[in-house]
mmCIF file of C-alpha atoms in Angstrom:
data_model
loop_
_atom_site.group_PDB
_atom_site.id
_atom_site.type_symbol
_atom_site.label_atom_id
_atom_site.label_comp_id
_atom_site.label_asym_id
_atom_site.label_seq_id
_atom_site.Cartn_x
_atom_site.Cartn_y
_atom_site.Cartn_z
ATOM 1 C CA MET A 149 56.279 90.773 187.684
ATOM 2 C CA ILE A 150 55.273 90.830 184.345
ATOM 3 C CA PRO A 151 55.990 87.785 181.784
ATOM 4 C CA SER A 152 58.333 88.337 178.955
ATOM 5 C CA GLU A 153 58.628 86.867 175.519
ATOM 6 C CA ARG A 154 62.321 87.775 175.208
ATOM 7 C CA ALA A 155 65.230 87.413 178.038
ATOM 8 C CA HIS A 156 67.800 90.355 178.635
ATOM 9 C CA LEU A 157 70.419 88.012 178.447
ATOM 10 C CA PHE A 158 71.093 85.228 176.475
ATOM 11 C CA THR A 159 70.503 81.625 177.872
ATOM 12 C CA ALA A 160 70.760 78.028 177.108
ATOM 13 C CA ALA A 161 69.919 74.999 178.862
ATOM 14 C CA ILE A 162 70.382 71.225 178.147
ATOM 15 C CA THR A 163 69.991 68.469 180.729
ATOM 16 C CA HIS A 164 70.661 64.281 179.932
ATOM 17 C CA PRO A 165 70.502 61.237 182.315
ATOM 18 C CA GLY A 166 73.905 60.039 182.453
ATOM 19 C CA MET A 167 74.917 56.893 181.241
ATOM 20 C CA THR A 168 73.999 54.381 184.020
ATOM 21 C CA GLY A 169 70.667 53.896 182.708
ATOM 22 C CA LYS A 170 68.936 55.479 186.023
ATOM 23 C CA SER A 171 66.223 57.980 185.542
ATOM 24 C CA ASN A 172 66.532 61.508 185.024
ATOM 25 C CA GLU A 173 65.628 63.675 188.515
ATOM 26 C CA ASP A 174 66.996 66.768 187.886
ATOM 27 C CA ARG A 175 64.504 69.582 187.044
ATOM 28 C CA TYR A 176 64.900 73.063 186.146
ATOM 29 C CA ALA A 177 63.373 76.672 184.676
ATOM 30 C CA ILE A 178 64.376 79.479 183.195
ATOM 31 C CA SER A 179 62.041 82.551 182.883
ATOM 32 C CA ALA A 180 62.281 86.143 181.573
ATOM 33 C CA TYR A 181 60.165 88.881 183.813
ATOM 34 C CA ARG A 182 59.526 93.109 183.273
ATOM 35 C CA MET A 183 59.195 94.432 186.910
ATOM 36 C CA ASP A 184 56.252 95.582 187.785
ATOM 37 C CA ASN A 185 56.940 98.976 189.402
ATOM 38 C CA ASP A 186 58.126 100.654 186.220
ATOM 39 C CA GLY A 187 57.075 98.155 183.555
ATOM 40 C CA ASN A 188 60.838 98.529 181.853
ATOM 41 C CA THR A 189 63.671 97.063 184.021
ATOM 42 C CA PRO A 190 64.227 93.136 183.120
ATOM 43 C CA SER A 191 64.512 89.944 184.945
ATOM 44 C CA VAL A 192 66.125 86.294 184.587
ATOM 45 C CA PHE A 193 65.317 83.763 186.871
ATOM 46 C CA ALA A 194 67.181 80.548 186.381
ATOM 47 C CA ILE A 195 66.813 77.214 188.361
ATOM 48 C CA ILE A 196 68.101 73.655 188.925
ATOM 49 C CA ALA A 197 66.855 71.276 191.385
ATOM 50 C CA ASP A 198 68.762 67.591 191.591
ATOM 51 C CA GLY A 199 66.217 65.423 193.306
ATOM 52 C CA VAL A 200 68.154 62.894 196.214
ATOM 53 C CA GLY A 201 67.820 59.571 196.083
ATOM 54 C CA GLY A 202 65.634 57.974 192.960
ATOM 55 C CA HIS A 203 64.222 54.862 195.196
ATOM 56 C CA LYS A 204 62.985 58.205 196.868
ATOM 57 C CA ALA A 205 60.798 60.010 194.447
ATOM 58 C CA GLY A 206 63.959 62.369 194.022
ATOM 59 C CA GLU A 207 62.117 63.277 191.244
ATOM 60 C CA ILE A 208 59.312 64.253 192.753
ATOM 61 C CA ALA A 209 60.987 66.705 195.740
ATOM 62 C CA ALA A 210 62.770 68.388 192.675
ATOM 63 C CA GLU A 211 59.906 69.118 190.707
ATOM 64 C CA ILE A 212 58.071 70.371 193.637
ATOM 65 C CA ALA A 213 61.061 72.964 194.218
ATOM 66 C CA VAL A 214 61.166 74.118 190.954
ATOM 67 C CA ASN A 215 57.578 74.879 190.628
ATOM 68 C CA ILE A 216 57.307 76.515 194.198
ATOM 69 C CA ILE A 217 60.431 78.201 193.642
ATOM 70 C CA SER A 218 59.502 79.449 190.171
ATOM 71 C CA HIS A 219 56.028 80.743 191.058
ATOM 72 C CA ALA A 220 57.157 82.547 193.753
ATOM 73 C CA ILE A 221 59.671 84.670 191.507
ATOM 74 C CA ALA A 222 56.736 84.883 189.279
ATOM 75 C CA VAL A 223 54.337 86.398 191.834
ATOM 76 C CA SER A 224 56.756 89.056 193.726
ATOM 77 C CA ASP A 225 57.316 92.471 192.647
ATOM 78 C CA GLY A 226 61.146 91.826 192.978
ATOM 79 C CA SER A 227 61.545 94.533 195.384
ATOM 80 C CA LYS A 228 63.567 92.446 198.057
ATOM 81 C CA PRO A 229 65.174 89.848 195.865
ATOM 82 C CA LEU A 230 67.092 87.844 199.059
ATOM 83 C CA ASP A 231 63.743 87.892 201.084
ATOM 84 C CA ILE A 232 61.782 86.786 198.269
ATOM 85 C CA LEU A 233 64.321 83.824 197.233
ATOM 86 C CA GLU A 234 64.675 82.422 201.110
ATOM 87 C CA ASP A 235 60.980 82.724 202.043
ATOM 88 C CA ALA A 236 60.420 80.561 198.368
ATOM 89 C CA ILE A 237 63.123 78.038 199.284
ATOM 90 C CA VAL A 238 61.773 77.446 202.882
ATOM 91 C CA GLN A 239 58.375 77.137 201.612
ATOM 92 C CA ALA A 240 59.593 74.520 199.059
ATOM 93 C CA GLY A 241 61.023 72.861 202.059
ATOM 94 C CA GLU A 242 58.786 72.465 203.889
ATOM 95 C CA ALA A 243 56.094 71.205 200.861
ATOM 96 C CA ILE A 244 58.205 68.790 200.271
ATOM 97 C CA GLN A 245 58.638 67.480 203.390
ATOM 98 C CA ILE A 246 55.174 67.289 204.120
ATOM 99 C CA GLN A 247 54.293 64.996 200.778
ATOM 100 C CA SER A 248 57.269 62.696 201.844
ATOM 101 C CA THR A 249 55.045 62.247 205.028
ATOM 102 C CA LYS A 250 51.845 61.359 203.007
ATOM 103 C CA ASP A 251 53.257 58.458 200.747
ATOM 104 C CA GLU A 252 55.247 55.841 202.323
ATOM 105 C CA THR A 253 57.342 55.446 198.586
ATOM 106 C CA GLN A 254 58.109 58.773 198.901
ATOM 107 C CA HIS A 255 59.486 58.859 202.419
ATOM 108 C CA GLY A 256 62.806 60.778 203.071
ATOM 109 C CA MET A 257 62.639 62.401 199.551
ATOM 110 C CA GLY A 258 64.901 65.774 198.669
ATOM 111 C CA SER A 259 66.230 67.936 196.764
ATOM 112 C CA THR A 260 69.124 70.754 196.607
ATOM 113 C CA CYS A 261 68.536 73.823 194.328
ATOM 114 C CA VAL A 262 70.650 76.466 192.851
ATOM 115 C CA CYS A 263 68.815 79.994 191.946
ATOM 116 C CA VAL A 264 70.119 82.858 189.991
ATOM 117 C CA TRP A 265 68.073 85.915 189.348
ATOM 118 C CA VAL A 266 69.704 89.201 187.533
ATOM 119 C CA ILE A 267 67.525 91.699 187.914
ATOM 120 C CA GLY A 268 68.599 94.563 185.091
ATOM 121 C CA LYS A 269 72.294 94.073 185.773
ATOM 122 C CA GLN A 270 72.041 93.334 189.298
ATOM 123 C CA LEU A 271 73.058 89.739 190.118
ATOM 124 C CA TYR A 272 70.999 87.724 193.434
ATOM 125 C CA THR A 273 72.145 83.951 194.060
ATOM 126 C CA ALA A 274 71.197 81.111 196.575
ATOM 127 C CA SER A 275 72.080 77.590 196.590
ATOM 128 C CA VAL A 276 71.314 74.565 199.326
ATOM 129 C CA GLY A 277 72.796 71.401 198.617
ATOM 130 C CA ASP A 278 75.995 70.537 195.818
ATOM 131 C CA SER A 279 74.380 71.820 192.817
ATOM 132 C CA ARG A 280 76.961 75.018 191.961
ATOM 133 C CA ILE A 281 76.904 78.499 190.499
ATOM 134 C CA TYR A 282 80.068 79.566 188.141
ATOM 135 C CA LEU A 283 80.805 83.371 187.296
ATOM 136 C CA LEU A 284 83.588 83.247 184.586
ATOM 137 C CA ARG A 285 84.709 87.022 183.817
ATOM 138 C CA ASP A 286 87.862 88.116 181.795
ATOM 139 C CA GLY A 287 88.679 84.734 181.069
ATOM 140 C CA ASN A 288 88.789 83.284 185.112
ATOM 141 C CA ILE A 289 85.873 80.795 186.582
ATOM 142 C CA HIS A 290 85.163 81.799 189.928
ATOM 143 C CA GLN A 291 82.824 78.946 191.716
ATOM 144 C CA THR A 292 80.398 81.442 193.994
ATOM 145 C CA THR A 293 79.067 79.096 195.930
ATOM 146 C CA ILE A 294 79.838 76.651 198.399
ATOM 147 C CA ASP A 295 78.996 72.830 198.449
ATOM 148 C CA HIS A 296 76.900 71.412 201.221
ATOM 149 C CA THR A 297 78.768 67.976 202.058
ATOM 150 C CA TRP A 298 80.299 66.431 204.827
ATOM 151 C CA VAL A 299 83.544 66.839 202.240
ATOM 152 C CA GLN A 300 83.377 70.461 202.069
ATOM 153 C CA ASP A 301 83.331 70.361 205.821
ATOM 154 C CA ALA A 302 86.753 68.402 205.810
ATOM 155 C CA LEU A 303 88.558 71.103 203.284
ATOM 156 C CA ASP A 304 87.416 73.709 206.011
ATOM 157 C CA HIS A 305 88.501 71.851 208.800
ATOM 158 C CA GLY A 306 92.341 70.537 207.030
ATOM 159 C CA ILE A 307 90.935 67.135 207.917
ATOM 160 C CA ILE A 308 91.598 66.129 203.884
ATOM 161 C CA LYS A 309 93.103 67.869 201.266
ATOM 162 C CA PRO A 310 91.798 69.444 198.234
ATOM 163 C CA GLU A 311 93.308 66.207 195.850
ATOM 164 C CA GLN A 312 91.063 64.019 197.825
ATOM 165 C CA ALA A 313 88.060 65.793 197.716
ATOM 166 C CA ARG A 314 86.828 64.463 194.671
ATOM 167 C CA ASN A 315 86.872 60.548 194.285
ATOM 168 C CA HIS A 316 86.773 60.957 198.028
ATOM 169 C CA PRO A 317 84.342 57.885 199.493
ATOM 170 C CA ARG A 318 82.063 60.504 201.360
ATOM 171 C CA SER A 319 81.958 62.937 198.497
ATOM 172 C CA HIS A 320 77.948 62.672 198.073
ATOM 173 C CA ILE A 321 77.076 62.907 201.818
ATOM 174 C CA ILE A 322 74.494 66.344 201.750
ATOM 175 C CA ARG A 323 75.068 68.003 204.669
ATOM 176 C CA ARG A 324 71.646 70.618 203.969
ATOM 177 C CA TYR A 325 68.661 69.909 201.329
ATOM 178 C CA LEU A 326 65.123 70.778 200.601
ATOM 179 C CA GLY A 327 62.966 67.899 202.498
ATOM 180 C CA SER A 328 64.979 67.510 205.359
ATOM 181 C CA LYS A 329 63.206 67.335 208.837
ATOM 182 C CA ASN A 330 65.202 70.401 209.799
ATOM 183 C CA ALA A 331 64.116 73.974 208.339
ATOM 184 C CA VAL A 332 66.463 74.807 205.078
ATOM 185 C CA ILE A 333 68.492 77.788 205.826
ATOM 186 C CA PRO A 334 69.326 79.065 201.925
ATOM 187 C CA ASP A 335 73.275 80.073 201.609
ATOM 188 C CA PHE A 336 73.333 83.389 200.262
ATOM 189 C CA ARG A 337 77.074 83.515 199.672
ATOM 190 C CA LEU A 338 78.399 84.817 196.604
ATOM 191 C CA LYS A 339 82.207 84.030 196.448
ATOM 192 C CA LEU A 340 84.952 85.779 193.983
ATOM 193 C CA SER A 341 87.605 84.758 195.605
ATOM 194 C CA ALA A 342 88.822 82.308 197.760
ATOM 195 C CA ALA A 343 90.125 84.783 200.306
ATOM 196 C CA GLU A 344 86.742 86.449 201.080
ATOM 197 C CA ASN A 345 85.229 85.580 203.915
ATOM 198 C CA ASP A 346 81.495 85.055 204.844
ATOM 199 C CA ASP A 347 80.660 88.997 205.338
ATOM 200 C CA ILE A 348 82.190 89.887 202.392
ATOM 201 C CA ALA A 349 80.927 86.682 200.451
ATOM 202 C CA ILE A 350 77.381 87.781 201.266
ATOM 203 C CA ALA A 351 77.654 91.611 200.790
ATOM 204 C CA ASN A 352 78.679 90.544 197.426
ATOM 205 C CA GLN A 353 74.985 89.957 196.437
ATOM 206 C CA GLY A 354 73.301 92.065 194.273
ATOM 207 C CA MET A 355 76.811 93.173 192.333
ATOM 208 C CA GLN A 356 76.957 94.243 188.804
ATOM 209 C CA LEU A 357 77.199 91.966 186.053
ATOM 210 C CA LEU A 358 79.486 93.205 182.907
ATOM 211 C CA PRO A 359 79.271 92.759 179.068
ATOM 212 C CA GLY A 360 79.948 89.342 178.694
ATOM 213 C CA ASP A 361 79.845 88.141 181.568
ATOM 214 C CA GLN A 362 78.588 83.974 182.025
ATOM 215 C CA LEU A 363 76.792 82.352 184.527
ATOM 216 C CA LEU A 364 76.491 78.983 184.312
ATOM 217 C CA LEU A 365 74.272 76.640 186.801
ATOM 218 C CA CYS A 366 75.186 73.018 187.141
ATOM 219 C CA SER A 367 73.896 69.682 188.823
ATOM 220 C CA ASP A 368 77.250 67.424 190.312
ATOM 221 C CA GLY A 369 76.820 65.119 187.429
ATOM 222 C CA LEU A 370 78.835 68.177 185.465
ATOM 223 C CA SER A 371 81.070 69.404 188.538
ATOM 224 C CA ASP A 372 82.331 65.248 189.823
ATOM 225 C CA LEU A 373 83.444 64.725 186.295
ATOM 226 C CA VAL A 374 84.785 68.293 184.811
ATOM 227 C CA GLU A 375 87.221 70.306 186.243
ATOM 228 C CA ASP A 376 86.574 74.210 186.450
ATOM 229 C CA ARG A 377 89.459 74.558 183.876
ATOM 230 C CA GLU A 378 87.822 72.572 181.556
ATOM 231 C CA ILE A 379 84.519 74.828 182.126
ATOM 232 C CA GLN A 380 86.189 78.049 181.237
ATOM 233 C CA ASP A 381 87.871 77.121 178.304
ATOM 234 C CA THR A 382 85.235 75.294 177.021
ATOM 235 C CA LEU A 383 82.742 78.548 177.512
ATOM 236 C CA ALA A 384 85.054 80.879 176.266
ATOM 237 C CA GLU A 385 86.088 78.997 172.735
ATOM 238 C CA THR A 386 83.088 77.925 171.672
ATOM 239 C CA GLU A 387 79.268 79.422 171.894
ATOM 240 C CA LEU A 388 76.914 79.100 174.736
ATOM 241 C CA SER A 389 74.643 75.813 173.370
ATOM 242 C CA GLU A 390 76.979 74.979 171.755
ATOM 243 C CA ALA A 391 79.837 74.785 175.312
ATOM 244 C CA LEU A 392 76.624 72.995 176.994
ATOM 245 C CA SER A 393 76.234 70.053 174.800
ATOM 246 C CA GLU A 394 80.420 69.436 174.646
ATOM 247 C CA LEU A 395 80.375 70.000 178.338
ATOM 248 C CA VAL A 396 77.972 67.157 178.439
ATOM 249 C CA GLU A 397 79.140 64.896 176.633
ATOM 250 C CA MET A 398 82.681 65.767 178.015
ATOM 251 C CA ALA A 399 81.142 64.425 181.610
ATOM 252 C CA ASN A 400 79.519 61.059 179.976
ATOM 253 C CA GLN A 401 82.569 60.005 178.067
ATOM 254 C CA ARG A 402 84.087 59.694 181.608
ATOM 255 C CA GLY A 403 81.037 57.889 182.810
ATOM 256 C CA GLY A 404 78.502 60.142 183.003
ATOM 257 C CA HIS A 405 77.473 58.400 186.359
ATOM 258 C CA ASP A 406 74.752 60.784 187.022
ATOM 259 C CA ASN A 407 71.862 63.062 186.030
ATOM 260 C CA ILE A 408 73.320 66.105 184.111
ATOM 261 C CA THR A 409 71.925 69.488 184.098
ATOM 262 C CA ILE A 410 73.453 72.930 182.906
ATOM 263 C CA LEU A 411 72.005 76.429 182.221
ATOM 264 C CA GLY A 412 73.985 79.240 180.829
ATOM 265 C CA LEU A 413 73.331 83.138 180.897
ATOM 266 C CA ARG A 414 75.589 85.348 179.471
ATOM 267 C CA VAL A 415 75.295 89.055 179.356
ATOM 268 C CA PRO A 416 74.848 90.336 175.892
ATOM 269 C CA MET A 417 78.054 92.884 174.699
ATOM 270 C CA GLN A 418 77.275 96.791 174.344
ATOM 271 C CA ASP A 419 76.240 95.652 170.852
ATOM 272 C CA GLN A 420 74.230 92.462 171.464
ATOM 273 C CA SER A 421 71.802 93.708 173.513
ATOM 274 C CA ALA A 422 67.802 92.868 172.986
ATOM 275 C CA GLU A 423 66.871 96.609 173.053
ATOM 276 C CA ALA A 424 69.722 97.464 170.228
ATOM 277 C CA THR A 425 68.268 94.885 168.143
ATOM 278 C CA VAL A 426 64.981 96.492 168.338
ATOM 279 C CA GLN A 427 65.717 99.597 167.529
ATOM 280 C CA LEU A 428 68.110 98.036 164.424
ATOM 281 C CA GLU A 429 64.453 96.413 163.175
ATOM 282 C CA LYS A 430 62.851 99.321 163.374
ATOM 283 C CA LYS A 431 65.760 101.375 162.106
ATOM 284 C CA PRO A 432 64.481 104.668 159.914
ATOM 285 C CA ARG A 433 65.683 105.498 156.562
ATOM 286 C CA PRO A 434 68.820 107.610 156.498
ATOM 287 C CA ILE A 435 67.881 111.355 156.135
ATOM 288 C CA LEU A 436 69.646 113.663 153.935
ATOM 289 C CA VAL A 437 71.840 116.677 155.526
ATOM 290 C CA PRO A 438 69.870 119.725 154.488
ATOM 291 C CA TRP A 439 73.104 120.768 151.604
ATOM 292 C CA MET A 440 72.668 117.792 149.912
ATOM 293 C CA THR A 441 68.941 118.518 149.494
ATOM 294 C CA CYS A 442 69.682 122.090 148.694
ATOM 295 C CA ALA A 443 72.430 120.781 145.781
ATOM 296 C CA ILE A 444 69.427 118.136 144.380
ATOM 297 C CA ILE A 445 66.669 120.177 144.235
ATOM 298 C CA VAL A 446 69.025 123.244 142.089
ATOM 299 C CA LEU A 447 70.095 119.723 140.195
ATOM 300 C CA LEU A 448 66.251 119.059 139.549
ATOM 301 C CA ALA A 449 65.537 122.706 138.552
ATOM 302 C CA LEU A 450 68.104 123.307 135.763
ATOM 303 C CA ALA A 451 67.039 119.759 134.643
ATOM 304 C CA ILE A 452 63.652 121.208 133.853
ATOM 305 C CA LEU A 453 64.835 124.451 132.723
ATOM 306 C CA LEU A 454 66.970 122.987 129.916
ATOM 307 C CA LEU A 455 64.093 120.247 128.719
ATOM 308 C CA GLY A 456 61.672 123.178 128.205
ATOM 309 C CA ALA A 457 64.623 125.276 126.542
ATOM 310 C CA ALA A 458 64.760 121.818 124.258
ATOM 311 C CA SER A 459 61.606 121.702 123.744
ATOM 312 C CA ILE A 460 60.193 124.769 122.556
ATOM 313 C CA TRP A 461 63.534 124.847 119.864
ATOM 314 C CA PHE A 462 62.176 121.602 118.536
ATOM 315 C CA PHE A 463 58.809 122.874 118.555
ATOM 316 C CA ASN A 464 59.883 125.870 116.613
ATOM 317 C CA ARG A 465 62.201 124.143 114.184
ATOM 318 C CA ALA A 466 59.795 122.006 112.861
ATOM 319 C CA GLU A 467 57.011 124.678 111.950
ATOM 320 C CA SER A 468 59.907 126.380 109.910
ATOM 321 C CA LEU A 469 60.638 123.386 108.071
ATOM 322 C CA PRO A 470 58.320 122.436 104.247
ATOM 323 C CA THR A 471 55.467 120.383 104.448
ATOM 324 C CA PRO A 472 56.217 117.454 101.855
ATOM 325 C CA THR A 473 53.711 117.352 99.000
ATOM 326 C CA ALA A 474 54.680 114.093 97.419
ATOM 327 C CA THR A 475 52.097 111.245 97.092
ATOM 328 C CA LEU A 476 52.831 107.682 98.009
ATOM 329 C CA ASN A 477 51.904 105.435 95.223
ATOM 330 C CA SER A 478 50.516 102.640 97.318
ATOM 331 C CA THR A 479 49.351 102.470 100.728
ATOM 332 C CA LEU A 480 51.452 100.891 103.253
ATOM 333 C CA PRO A 481 49.770 98.030 105.377
ATOM 334 C CA THR A 482 49.013 98.938 109.059
ATOM 335 C CA VAL A 483 51.405 97.444 110.983
ATOM 336 C CA THR A 484 49.573 96.315 114.186
ATOM 337 C CA PHE A 485 51.649 95.567 117.828
ATOM 338 C CA THR A 486 50.111 94.012 120.803
ATOM 339 C CA LEU A 487 51.443 94.077 124.077
ATOM 340 C CA ASN A 488 50.816 91.511 126.642
ATOM 341 C CA PRO A 489 50.697 93.247 130.050
ATOM 342 C CA THR A 490 52.794 91.537 132.333
ATOM 343 C CA GLU A 491 52.267 92.324 136.344
ATOM 344 C CA VAL A 492 54.942 93.783 137.879
ATOM 345 C CA VAL A 493 54.319 92.540 141.743
ATOM 346 C CA GLN A 494 56.330 95.022 144.099
ATOM 347 C CA THR A 495 58.473 92.548 146.842
ATOM 348 C CA ASN A 496 59.087 94.018 150.087
ATOM 349 C CA THR A 497 62.519 92.401 151.281
ATOM 350 C CA PRO A 498 62.930 92.805 155.407
ATOM 351 C CA ILE A 499 66.242 94.437 156.385
ATOM 352 C CA PRO A 500 68.063 92.221 158.058
ATOM 353 C CA SER A 501 68.442 91.962 162.085
ATOM 354 C CA GLU A 502 70.728 90.078 164.291
ATOM 355 C CA THR A 503 68.372 88.522 166.710
ATOM 356 C CA PRO A 504 69.905 87.463 170.182
ATOM 357 C CA ILE A 505 69.262 83.923 171.298
ATOM 358 C CA GLN A 506 65.697 83.600 172.793
ATOM 359 C CA PRO A 507 65.231 82.405 176.034
ATOM 360 C CA THR A 508 64.445 79.019 177.096
ATOM 361 C CA LEU A 509 61.055 79.212 178.983
ATOM 362 C CA THR A 510 59.912 76.708 180.666
ATOM 363 C CA ALA A 511 56.822 76.278 181.673
ATOM 364 C CA TRP A 512 55.005 74.230 184.812
ATOM 365 C CA PRO A 513 55.278 71.625 185.168
ATOM 366 C CA THR A 514 59.148 72.355 184.149
ATOM 367 C CA ASN A 515 60.384 68.970 182.705
ATOM 368 C CA PRO A 516 57.983 66.228 182.099
ATOM 369 C CA PRO A 517 58.752 63.552 184.644
ATOM 370 C CA GLU A 518 61.583 60.387 184.012
ATOM 371 C CA SER A 519 61.116 62.446 188.909
ATOM 372 C CA GLN A 520 69.826 67.179 208.120
ATOM 373 C CA GLU A 521 72.165 64.674 206.026
ATOM 374 C CA THR A 522 71.738 62.372 203.502
ATOM 375 C CA GLY A 523 72.746 60.170 200.404
ATOM 376 C CA GLY A 524 73.945 61.464 197.175
ATOM 377 C CA THR A 525 71.858 63.416 194.501
#
């Protein structure tokens, strides 16, 4: 992968510790690349990791997850996205588990993660834990990931009803996370409707994104307090970066009991692409059509002929006039006009152009520290 300074998607990111005074255990990164094989196919990778257990160094686990997974994507060739994602996530899980055994204060630490990888127009996703990915298309919102929680399992088996899920006392018991003693299994289901079975959801990997599609990644600090419909309405009515700020404010007004991290990606419309902007900035001056060029040449030729004829007539007439013989009795004073030279400075005003939102690039370490069943994130 070749690092790129400009993403082919509009991107925005925001993170907030919440209102409880706890340290921010969330980590994230957004990176833009070009594919090695042709150097032209653009790629964007986004990840959120939510550390498990502040007293067990959740922020360190999240940091490890983001660094290892992002690095694995950066050094890959992007030819087999799901295999690359799976290897990277498993490697991150193992690294967190090994690190937790080296320091007693870090024993038991873990992290969730959600990943979005857009190669050209193709979408690939992976998730572990209860952080989420949403797709907004044609005014509708789809939660494409499935929470790996006790509550989700209870819903799937009909033990509890959907209205009981949000405030259930076991809502933050996670079934799957990075750093567990068991090998982590990334979830590649990309659900576009509740009716899809797991096989169809996995087959959706590599789906084509459309102009105007929006992707939102978030930690559970947002999804616990803000309804899907509210996320949809906010993104539909507001510019991307402003929408993320409004969603954070909404969650904080309702208690902000956890860290809140949100990443947004939007596919430009046809006339908003980064490539179109470059063409606009380098747009050549318009070329006159041939008939206009000919007309201008003819008019210039006629003007020259008329000017020449007028000059000949003027000089002939001047020679035919008698020469005056009167002599002035007094000598007129000589008047001297002094012109102060004024320097004219030419200014080059650049052609205005529309420039899309620049990618949010996060260097490693991704965010400065503030950081199978386990407690909440």
